[in-house]
XYZ file of C-alpha atoms in Angstrom:
570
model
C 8.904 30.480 1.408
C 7.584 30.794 4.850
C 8.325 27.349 6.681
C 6.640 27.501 9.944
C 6.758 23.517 10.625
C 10.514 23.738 11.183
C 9.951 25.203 14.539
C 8.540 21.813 15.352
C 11.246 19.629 14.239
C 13.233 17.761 17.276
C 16.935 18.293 17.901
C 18.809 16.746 15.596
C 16.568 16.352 12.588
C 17.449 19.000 9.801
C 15.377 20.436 7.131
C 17.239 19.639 4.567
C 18.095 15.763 3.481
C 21.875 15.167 2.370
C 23.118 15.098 -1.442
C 25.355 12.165 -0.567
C 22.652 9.575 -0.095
C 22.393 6.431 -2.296
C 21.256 6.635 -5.763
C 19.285 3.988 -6.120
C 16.954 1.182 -3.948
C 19.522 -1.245 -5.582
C 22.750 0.368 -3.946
C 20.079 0.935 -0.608
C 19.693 -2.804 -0.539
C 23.077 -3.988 -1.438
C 24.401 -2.165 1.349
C 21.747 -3.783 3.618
C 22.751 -6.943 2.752
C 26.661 -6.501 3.345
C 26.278 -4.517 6.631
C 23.372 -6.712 8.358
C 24.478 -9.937 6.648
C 23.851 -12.182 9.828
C 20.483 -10.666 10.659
C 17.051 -11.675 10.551
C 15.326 -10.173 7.476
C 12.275 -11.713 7.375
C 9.639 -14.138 8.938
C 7.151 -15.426 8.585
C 4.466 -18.108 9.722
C 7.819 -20.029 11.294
C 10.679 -19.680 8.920
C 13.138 -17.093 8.571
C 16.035 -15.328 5.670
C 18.989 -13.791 7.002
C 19.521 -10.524 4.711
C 22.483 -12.779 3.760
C 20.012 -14.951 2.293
C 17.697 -12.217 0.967
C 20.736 -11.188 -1.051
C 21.882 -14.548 -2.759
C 18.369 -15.877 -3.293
C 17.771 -12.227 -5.309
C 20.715 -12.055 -7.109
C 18.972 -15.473 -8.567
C 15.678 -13.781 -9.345
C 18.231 -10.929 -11.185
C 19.920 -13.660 -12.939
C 17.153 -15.567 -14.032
C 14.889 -12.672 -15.443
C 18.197 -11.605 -17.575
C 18.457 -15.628 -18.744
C 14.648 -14.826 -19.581
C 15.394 -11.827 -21.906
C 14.525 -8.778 -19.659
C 16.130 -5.382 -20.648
C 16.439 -2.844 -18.650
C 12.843 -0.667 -17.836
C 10.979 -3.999 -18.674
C 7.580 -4.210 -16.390
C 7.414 -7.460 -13.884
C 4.344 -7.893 -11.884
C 3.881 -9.109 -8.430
C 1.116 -10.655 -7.192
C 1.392 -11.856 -3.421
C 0.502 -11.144 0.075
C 3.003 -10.821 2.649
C 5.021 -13.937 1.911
C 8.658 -14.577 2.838
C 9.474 -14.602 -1.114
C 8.009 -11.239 -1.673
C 10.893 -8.713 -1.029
C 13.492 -11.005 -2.226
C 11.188 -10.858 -5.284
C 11.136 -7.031 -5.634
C 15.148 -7.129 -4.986
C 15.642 -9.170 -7.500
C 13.604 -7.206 -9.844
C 15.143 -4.226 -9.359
C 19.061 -5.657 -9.246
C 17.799 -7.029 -12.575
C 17.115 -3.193 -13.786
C 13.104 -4.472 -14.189
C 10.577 -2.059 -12.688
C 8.014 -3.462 -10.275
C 4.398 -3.552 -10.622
C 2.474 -4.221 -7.863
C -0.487 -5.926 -7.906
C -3.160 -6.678 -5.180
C -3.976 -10.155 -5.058
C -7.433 -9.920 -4.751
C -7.920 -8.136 -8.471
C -10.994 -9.730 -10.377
C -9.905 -10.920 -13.717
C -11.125 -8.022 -15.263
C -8.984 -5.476 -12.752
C -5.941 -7.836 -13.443
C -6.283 -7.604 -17.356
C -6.682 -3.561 -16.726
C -3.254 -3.336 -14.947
C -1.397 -5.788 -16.969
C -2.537 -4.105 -20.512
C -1.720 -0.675 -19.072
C 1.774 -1.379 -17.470
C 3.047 -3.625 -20.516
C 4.313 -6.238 -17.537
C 6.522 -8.868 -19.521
C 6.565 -11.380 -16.359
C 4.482 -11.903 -13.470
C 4.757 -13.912 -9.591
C 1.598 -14.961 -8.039
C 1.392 -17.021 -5.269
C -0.975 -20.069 -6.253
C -4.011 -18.768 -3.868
C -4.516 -16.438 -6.837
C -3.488 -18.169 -9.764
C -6.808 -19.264 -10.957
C -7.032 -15.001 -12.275
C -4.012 -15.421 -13.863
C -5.045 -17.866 -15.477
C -8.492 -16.276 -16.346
C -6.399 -13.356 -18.257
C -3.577 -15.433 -19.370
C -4.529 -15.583 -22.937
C -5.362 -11.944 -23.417
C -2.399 -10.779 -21.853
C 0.918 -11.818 -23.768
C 3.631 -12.322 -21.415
C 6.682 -13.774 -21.195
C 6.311 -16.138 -18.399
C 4.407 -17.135 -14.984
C 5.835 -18.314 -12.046
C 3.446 -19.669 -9.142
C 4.431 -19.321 -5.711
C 3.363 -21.460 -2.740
C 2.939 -20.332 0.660
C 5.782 -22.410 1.940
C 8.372 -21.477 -0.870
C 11.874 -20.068 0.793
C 10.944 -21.872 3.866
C 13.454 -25.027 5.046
C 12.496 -28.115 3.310
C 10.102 -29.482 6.298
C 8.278 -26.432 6.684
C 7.234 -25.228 3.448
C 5.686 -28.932 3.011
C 3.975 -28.509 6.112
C 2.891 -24.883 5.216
C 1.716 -26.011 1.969
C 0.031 -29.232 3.182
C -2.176 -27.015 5.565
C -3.132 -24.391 3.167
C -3.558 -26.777 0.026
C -5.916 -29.433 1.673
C -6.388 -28.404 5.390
C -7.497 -24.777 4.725
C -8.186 -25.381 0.878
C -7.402 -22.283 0.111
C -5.766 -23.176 -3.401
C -8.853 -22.735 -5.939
C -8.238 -25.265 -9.242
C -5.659 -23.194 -12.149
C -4.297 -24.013 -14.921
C -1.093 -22.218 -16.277
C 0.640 -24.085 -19.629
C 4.210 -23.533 -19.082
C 4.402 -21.975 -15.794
C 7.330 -22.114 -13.926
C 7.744 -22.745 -9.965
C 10.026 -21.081 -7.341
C 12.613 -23.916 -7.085
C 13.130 -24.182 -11.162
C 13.570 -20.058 -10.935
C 16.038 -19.970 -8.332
C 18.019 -22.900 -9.467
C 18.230 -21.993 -13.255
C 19.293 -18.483 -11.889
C 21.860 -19.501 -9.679
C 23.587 -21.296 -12.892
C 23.250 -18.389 -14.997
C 25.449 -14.835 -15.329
C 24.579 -11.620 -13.668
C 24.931 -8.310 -14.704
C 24.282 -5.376 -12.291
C 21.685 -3.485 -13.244
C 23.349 -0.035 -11.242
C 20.032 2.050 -12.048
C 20.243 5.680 -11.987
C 18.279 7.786 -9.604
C 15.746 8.771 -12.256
C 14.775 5.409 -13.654
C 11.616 3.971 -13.099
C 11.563 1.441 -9.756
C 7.674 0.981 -9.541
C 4.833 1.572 -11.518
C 2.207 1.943 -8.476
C -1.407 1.746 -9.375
C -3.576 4.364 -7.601
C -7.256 5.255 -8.907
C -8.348 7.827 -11.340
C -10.795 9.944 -12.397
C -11.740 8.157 -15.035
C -12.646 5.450 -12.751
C -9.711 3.344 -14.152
C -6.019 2.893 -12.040
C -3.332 4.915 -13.087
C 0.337 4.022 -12.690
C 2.448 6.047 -10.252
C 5.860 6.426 -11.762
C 8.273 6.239 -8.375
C 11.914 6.530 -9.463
C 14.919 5.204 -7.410
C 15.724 8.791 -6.165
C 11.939 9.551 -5.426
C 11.787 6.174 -2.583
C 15.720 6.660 -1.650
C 14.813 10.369 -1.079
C 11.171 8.965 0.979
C 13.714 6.312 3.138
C 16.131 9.076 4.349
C 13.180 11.503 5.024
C 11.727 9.012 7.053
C 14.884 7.972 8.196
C 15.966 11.240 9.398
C 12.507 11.619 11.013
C 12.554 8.581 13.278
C 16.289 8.968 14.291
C 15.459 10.728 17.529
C 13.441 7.344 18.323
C 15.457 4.983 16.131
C 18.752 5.936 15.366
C 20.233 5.599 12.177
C 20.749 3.020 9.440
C 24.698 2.363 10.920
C 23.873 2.074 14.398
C 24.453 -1.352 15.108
C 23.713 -2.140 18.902
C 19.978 -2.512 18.697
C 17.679 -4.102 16.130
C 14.310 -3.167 15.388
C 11.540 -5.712 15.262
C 8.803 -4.541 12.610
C 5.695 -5.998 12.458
C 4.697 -6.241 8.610
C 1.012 -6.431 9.183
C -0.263 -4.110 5.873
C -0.257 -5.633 2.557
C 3.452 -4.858 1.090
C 1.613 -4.255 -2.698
C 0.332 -1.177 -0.813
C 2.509 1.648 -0.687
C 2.399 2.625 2.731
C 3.816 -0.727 4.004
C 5.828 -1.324 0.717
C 7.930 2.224 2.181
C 7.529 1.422 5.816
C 8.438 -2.283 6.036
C 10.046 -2.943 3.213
C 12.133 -0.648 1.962
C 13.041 1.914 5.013
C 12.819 -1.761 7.233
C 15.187 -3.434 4.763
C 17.441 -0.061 4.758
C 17.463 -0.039 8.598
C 18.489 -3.367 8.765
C 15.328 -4.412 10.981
C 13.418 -7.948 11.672
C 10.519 -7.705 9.609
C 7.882 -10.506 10.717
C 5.668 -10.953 7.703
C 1.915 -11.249 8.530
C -0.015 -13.214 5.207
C -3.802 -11.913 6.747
C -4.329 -9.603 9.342
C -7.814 -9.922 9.185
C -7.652 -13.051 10.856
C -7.264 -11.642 14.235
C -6.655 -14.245 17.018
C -3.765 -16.036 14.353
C -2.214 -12.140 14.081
C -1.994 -11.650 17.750
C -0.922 -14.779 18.171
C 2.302 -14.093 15.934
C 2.503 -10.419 18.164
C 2.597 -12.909 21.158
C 5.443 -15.228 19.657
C 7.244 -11.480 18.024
C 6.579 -8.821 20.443
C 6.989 -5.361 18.390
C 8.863 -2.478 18.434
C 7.277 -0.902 15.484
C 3.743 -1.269 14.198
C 2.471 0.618 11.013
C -1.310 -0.208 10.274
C -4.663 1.961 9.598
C -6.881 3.245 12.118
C -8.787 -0.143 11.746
C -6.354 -2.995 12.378
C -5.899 -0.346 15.446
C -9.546 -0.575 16.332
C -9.915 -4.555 15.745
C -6.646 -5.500 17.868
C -8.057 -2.938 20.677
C -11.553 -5.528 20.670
C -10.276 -8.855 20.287
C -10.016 -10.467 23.929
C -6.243 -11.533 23.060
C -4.930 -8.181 22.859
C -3.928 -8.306 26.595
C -1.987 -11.459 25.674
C 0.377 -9.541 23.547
C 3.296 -8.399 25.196
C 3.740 -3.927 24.728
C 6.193 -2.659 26.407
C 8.975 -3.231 23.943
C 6.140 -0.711 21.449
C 8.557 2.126 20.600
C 6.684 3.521 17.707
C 2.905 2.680 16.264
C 2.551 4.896 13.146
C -0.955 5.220 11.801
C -1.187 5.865 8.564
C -3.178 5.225 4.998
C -6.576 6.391 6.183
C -7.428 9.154 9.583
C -6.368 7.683 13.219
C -9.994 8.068 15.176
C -9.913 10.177 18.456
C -10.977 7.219 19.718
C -8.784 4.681 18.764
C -5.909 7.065 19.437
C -6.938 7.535 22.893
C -7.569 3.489 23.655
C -4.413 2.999 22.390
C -2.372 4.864 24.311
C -4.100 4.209 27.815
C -3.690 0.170 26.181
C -0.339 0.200 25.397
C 1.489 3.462 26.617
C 2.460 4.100 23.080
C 0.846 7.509 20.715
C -0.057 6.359 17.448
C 1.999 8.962 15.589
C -0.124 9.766 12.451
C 1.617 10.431 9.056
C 0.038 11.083 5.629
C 1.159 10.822 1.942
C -0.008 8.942 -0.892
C 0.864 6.507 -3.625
C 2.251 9.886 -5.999
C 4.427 10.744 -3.178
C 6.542 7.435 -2.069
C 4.649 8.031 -0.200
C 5.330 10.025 3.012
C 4.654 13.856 2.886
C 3.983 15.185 6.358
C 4.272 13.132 9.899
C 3.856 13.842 13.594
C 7.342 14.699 15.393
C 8.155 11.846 17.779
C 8.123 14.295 20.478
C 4.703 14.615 20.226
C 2.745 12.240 22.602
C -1.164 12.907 22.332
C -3.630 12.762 19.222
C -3.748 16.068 18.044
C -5.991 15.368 15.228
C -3.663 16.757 12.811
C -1.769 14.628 9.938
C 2.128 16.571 11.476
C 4.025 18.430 9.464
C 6.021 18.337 5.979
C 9.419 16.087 6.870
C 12.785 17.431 5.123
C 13.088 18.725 1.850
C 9.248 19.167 2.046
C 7.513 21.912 0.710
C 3.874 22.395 1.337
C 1.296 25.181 -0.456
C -2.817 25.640 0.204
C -4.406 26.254 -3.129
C -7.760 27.929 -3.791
C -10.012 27.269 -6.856
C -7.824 29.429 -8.879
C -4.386 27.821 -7.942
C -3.505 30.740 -5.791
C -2.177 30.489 -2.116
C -5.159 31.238 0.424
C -4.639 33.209 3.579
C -3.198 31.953 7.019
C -5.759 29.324 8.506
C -8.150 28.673 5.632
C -8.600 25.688 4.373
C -7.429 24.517 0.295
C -5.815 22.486 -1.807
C -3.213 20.783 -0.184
C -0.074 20.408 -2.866
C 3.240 19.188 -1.985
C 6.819 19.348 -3.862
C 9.939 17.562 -2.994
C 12.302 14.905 -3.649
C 9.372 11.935 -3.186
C 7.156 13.282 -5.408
C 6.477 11.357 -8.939
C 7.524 13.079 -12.318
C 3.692 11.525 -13.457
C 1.734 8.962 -14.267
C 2.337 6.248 -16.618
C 1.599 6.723 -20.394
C -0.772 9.591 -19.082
C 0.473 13.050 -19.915
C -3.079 14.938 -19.895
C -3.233 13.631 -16.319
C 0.020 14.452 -15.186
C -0.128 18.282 -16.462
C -3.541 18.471 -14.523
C -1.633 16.873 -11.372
C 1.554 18.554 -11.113
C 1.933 22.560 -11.463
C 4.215 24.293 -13.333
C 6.561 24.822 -10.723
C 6.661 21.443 -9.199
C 3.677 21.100 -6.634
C 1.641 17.943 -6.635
C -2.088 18.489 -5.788
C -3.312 16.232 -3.787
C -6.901 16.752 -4.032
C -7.190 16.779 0.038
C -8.501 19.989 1.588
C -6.103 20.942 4.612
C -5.775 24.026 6.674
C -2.603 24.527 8.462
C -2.156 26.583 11.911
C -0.006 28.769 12.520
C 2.495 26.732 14.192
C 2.646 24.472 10.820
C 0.422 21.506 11.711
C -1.634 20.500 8.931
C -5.272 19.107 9.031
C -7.463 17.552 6.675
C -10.749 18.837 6.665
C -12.527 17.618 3.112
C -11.664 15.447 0.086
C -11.614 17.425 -3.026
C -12.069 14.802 -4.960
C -15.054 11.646 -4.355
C -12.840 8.741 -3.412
C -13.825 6.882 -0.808
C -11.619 5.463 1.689
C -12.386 1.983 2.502
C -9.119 0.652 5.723
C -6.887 2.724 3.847
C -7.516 2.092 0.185
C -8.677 3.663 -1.833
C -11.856 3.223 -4.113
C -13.102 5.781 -6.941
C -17.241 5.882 -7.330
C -16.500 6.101 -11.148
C -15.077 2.316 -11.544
C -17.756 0.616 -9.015
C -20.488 2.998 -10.988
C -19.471 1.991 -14.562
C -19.189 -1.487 -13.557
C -22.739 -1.829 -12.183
C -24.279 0.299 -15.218
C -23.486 -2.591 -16.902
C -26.309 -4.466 -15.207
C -29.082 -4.632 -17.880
C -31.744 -4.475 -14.756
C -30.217 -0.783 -13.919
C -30.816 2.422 -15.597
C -28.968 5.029 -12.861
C -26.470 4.453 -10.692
C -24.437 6.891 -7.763
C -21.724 5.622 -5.831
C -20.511 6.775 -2.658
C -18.925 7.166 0.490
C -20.497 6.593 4.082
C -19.330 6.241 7.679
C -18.163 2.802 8.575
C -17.452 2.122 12.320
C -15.133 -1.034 11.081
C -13.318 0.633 7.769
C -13.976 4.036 8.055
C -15.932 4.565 5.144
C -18.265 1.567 3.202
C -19.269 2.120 -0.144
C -23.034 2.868 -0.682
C -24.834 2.457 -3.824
C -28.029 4.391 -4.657
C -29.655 2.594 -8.016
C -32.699 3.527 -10.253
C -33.880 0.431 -11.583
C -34.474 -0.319 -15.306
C -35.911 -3.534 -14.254
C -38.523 -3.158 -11.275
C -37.308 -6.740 -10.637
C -33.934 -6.455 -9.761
C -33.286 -6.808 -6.209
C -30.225 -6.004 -3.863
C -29.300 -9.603 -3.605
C -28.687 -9.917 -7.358
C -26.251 -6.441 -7.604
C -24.183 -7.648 -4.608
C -23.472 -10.880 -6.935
C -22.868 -8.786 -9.940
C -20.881 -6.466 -8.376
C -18.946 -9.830 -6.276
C -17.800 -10.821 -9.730
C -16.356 -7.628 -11.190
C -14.943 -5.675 -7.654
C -12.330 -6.555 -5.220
C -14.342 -7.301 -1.853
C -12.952 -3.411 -0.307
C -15.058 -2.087 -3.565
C -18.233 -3.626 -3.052
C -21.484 -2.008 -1.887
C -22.341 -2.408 1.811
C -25.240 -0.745 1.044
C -28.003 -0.704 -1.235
C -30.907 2.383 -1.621
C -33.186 2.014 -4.336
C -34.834 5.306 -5.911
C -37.050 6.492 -8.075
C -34.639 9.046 -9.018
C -30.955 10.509 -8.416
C -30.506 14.058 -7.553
C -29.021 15.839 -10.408
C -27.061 19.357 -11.763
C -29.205 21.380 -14.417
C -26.391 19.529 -16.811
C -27.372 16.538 -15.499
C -25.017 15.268 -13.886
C -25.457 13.318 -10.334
C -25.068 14.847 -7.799
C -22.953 12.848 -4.922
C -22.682 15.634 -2.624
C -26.393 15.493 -2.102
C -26.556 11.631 -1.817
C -23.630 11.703 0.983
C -25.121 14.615 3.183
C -26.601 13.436 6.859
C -25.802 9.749 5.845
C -25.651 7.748 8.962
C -22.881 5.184 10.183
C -22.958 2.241 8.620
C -23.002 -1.207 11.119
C -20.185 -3.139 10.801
C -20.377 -6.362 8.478
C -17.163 -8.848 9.148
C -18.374 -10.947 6.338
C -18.484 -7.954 3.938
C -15.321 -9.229 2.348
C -13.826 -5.592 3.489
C -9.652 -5.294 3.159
């Protein structure tokens, strides 16, 4: 195969990654843990874990799931933000041989139920901000037990109360649940640290996650990511950065990561806490980065050396008055990634901070990292970089065949990241993967001559709302279910604040129904990211002479949407 994206590589960085590397995130961590044992791990709002710490307080979640009966391949949901628990959490998991399935916080009951059902999760965490969904599902969703989380859990004694006391009656921002039998933090950790452990040692090909991305049915589908899929991703990316970074055993500096993405999302999950736990970095949790002023204020206190986020947090930080507050010159690398980086905001950026924002792409069915900017290169180039090591990369046509040089296709990847399929979904996973190993993507990329790749379309009609992703299938089917509507077309429109907004175009069944009573509808069934920000009403929906709606037509010469901060938008 013709690999003309090597010729970009920098010195040092080889197109192949090493057989020797670890086989599994357990034996990734564990070696963390004994070579950075005095190091910050974590922070957060305050209060700190030493990877020390990160290591004995897992080894007690390991313990105490095994007490609990879980076998090895057994499904354990987490439901948190970025809270200092969280990766201990996942550690623990996965030293207990469990597989992790992670689970955005702000689910509606009935998105909850959907994931639970479908992974088989046996256990689940939720910090207590959400626990009022558990709760909601609880019934209908056997498991074997709940443990609620507080904001101040893992925190020193003083702290957590005050942490707690703030966001429990200051803030309020505990809503009223009720959980029969669940279990807290402290009874977890000290019933584990009494009990036996037995090393898990998974093997590279063993399930690690079960990571939900959407579908064409309109319903999530479960990414399986083995250990040797995200060890492969961690020394790809590890490789990568060297030039900038150095390597996992380099000892003399260490990295300060700013965690400001949601670690249930893969993008930060690989980033920050995996490759950040593997290089041994400070990685300063951030609970809501939507909250501007409090998340510069923590960039003030924690100046950064590395910053992954989406071309929004970008643009926000660039318009607050406090980013000049923040101190930038320790910035080494600001990696945009999870939606496209914005001429724009590149450009500000740089002249801001002196710092490219080095744009990457992959996806959830990838680990997710499949092509990246070389450090070397220090302007936007409006391209997504090229495949890292052990990458390969083909364009498809309609008819699965290579197109020429320079036209645009298909973009399918194959290599060591890439998923084996999707969970309990083989019809999907044949349609996915080719017979010889390429994943199709269902971006449309062309690729120059020197190997840069750029996207040009989306194949398929997801919209892409601050880097996540929504499918017009799910938010249609839900709001068919309003007896007032009789058609329904969801889709994807410019959004100076997230990119894209969702935009609904409804024939009504009821000549009463007004816009008002579908944004409550759709409130109660749709994470806020999901939600319409607008709402056309028509007499009729432009259609195929099978009658089927036609999107394409609905989306052409749509203007930008006005940005709405109380939208509820991720």
């Amino acid at each position: 195969m013709n690999r003309p994206w090597l010729s970009q590589y920098p010195e040092g960085v080889p197109a192949e990654i090493p057989d020797d590397r670890p086989k599994s995130v357990v034996a990734m961590f564990e070696a963390a843990y004994r070579q950075h044992a005095r190091r910050t791990a974590y922070q957060c709002l305050g209060a700190s874990l030493t990877y020390r710490e990160v290591d004995e307080l897992s080894r007690d979640v390991a313990a105490w799931l095994q007490l609990r009966g879980l076998e090895r391949g057994m499904r354990v949901a987490v439901m948190m933000p970025n809270v200092l628990p969280y990766m201990t959490i996942v550690s623990g998991i996965l030293r207990a041989g469990g597989v992790v399935v992670n689970v955005n916080p702000q689910y509606t009951a009935r998105e909850l139920r959907d994931q639970l059902h479908d992974s088989g999760a046996e256990f689940i965490f939720v910090l207590e901000n959400f626990a009022h969904t558990v709760a909601e599902v609880r019934n209908d969703c056997p498991m074997r037990d709940t443990v609620v989380l507080a904001m101040g859990d893992a925190m020193p004694a003083w702290r957590g109360l005050l942490i707690n006391t703030v966001v429990r009656h200051v803030k309020r921002l505990v809503p009223a649940w009720h959980l029969p039998g669940a279990l807290r933090w402290s009874d977890i950790i000290k019933a584990g640290r009494d009990a036996d452990y037995t090393p898990a040692d998974p093997e590279s090909d063993d399930c690690a996650f079960l990571q939900y991305t959407g579908g064409t049915t309109g319903r999530a589908k479960g990414a399986i990511l083995t250990h040797g899929n995200l060890v492969a991703n961690v020394v790809q990316a590890e490789l990568w950065f060297s030039p900038l970074l150095g390597r996992a055993n380099d000892h003399d500096q260490q990295w300060r990561m700013v965690v400001a993405l949601p670690l249930y999302h893969i993008f930060s999950l690989m980033a920050s806490g995996i490759y950040g736990t593997h290089m041994g970095m400070c990685n300063v949790l951030i609970p809501n980065p939507r909250d501007i002023p409090a998340f510069l204020g923590e960039l003030r206190k924690h100046p950064p050396h590395l910053l992954p986020a989406v071309n929004t947090l970008f643009n926000a930080m660039l318009n607050h008055a406090d980013f000049n507050k923040v101190d930038w010159s320790q910035l080494r690398l600001a990696l945009g990634g999870g939606m496209a980086v914005q001429r724009a905001v590149a450009e500000r950026w740089k002249a801001a901070t002196g710092v490219h924002v080095l744009e990457a792409y992959g996806l959830s069915e990838t680990s997710p990292a499949v092509t990246i900017n070389p450090v070397t290169v220090a302007e936007y180039n409006g391209t997504i970089g090229v495949p890292i090591p052990s990458t390969d990369v083909v364009l498809l046509d309609g008819d699965q065949q290579p197109v020429p040089q320079g036209e645009p296709g298909e973009l399918a990847v194959r290599g060591p990241q890439v998923m084996p399929g999707y969970w309990n979904l083989p019809d999907e996973t044949a349609n996915a993967i080719t017979a010889d190993g390429y994943f199709k993507t269902g971006d449309i990329a062309v690729m120059t001559d020197d190997g840069f790749l750029r996207i040009v379309d989306r194949k398929k009609d997801m919209i892409l709302v601050s880097g996540f992703n929504v499918y017009p299938n799910e938010v249609e089917g839900e709001v068919a279910q309003h007896p007032g509507v009789l058609e329904v077309a969801a889709v994807g429109v410019p959004d100076e604040h997230s990119g894209e907004a969702v935009k609904l175009y409804v024939v009504r069944k009821d000549p009463g129904v007004t816009e008002q009573e579908l944004r409550s509808f759709c409130r109660e069934r749709l994470t806020g990211y999901k939600c319409p920000k607008v709402i056309e009403f028509r007499d009729e929906l432009p259609k195929t002479n099978v009658g089927k709606i036609l999107r394409r037509a609905l989306r052409d010469d749509e203007p930008a949407v006005a940005a709405d901060p109380g939208d509820g938008q991720a």
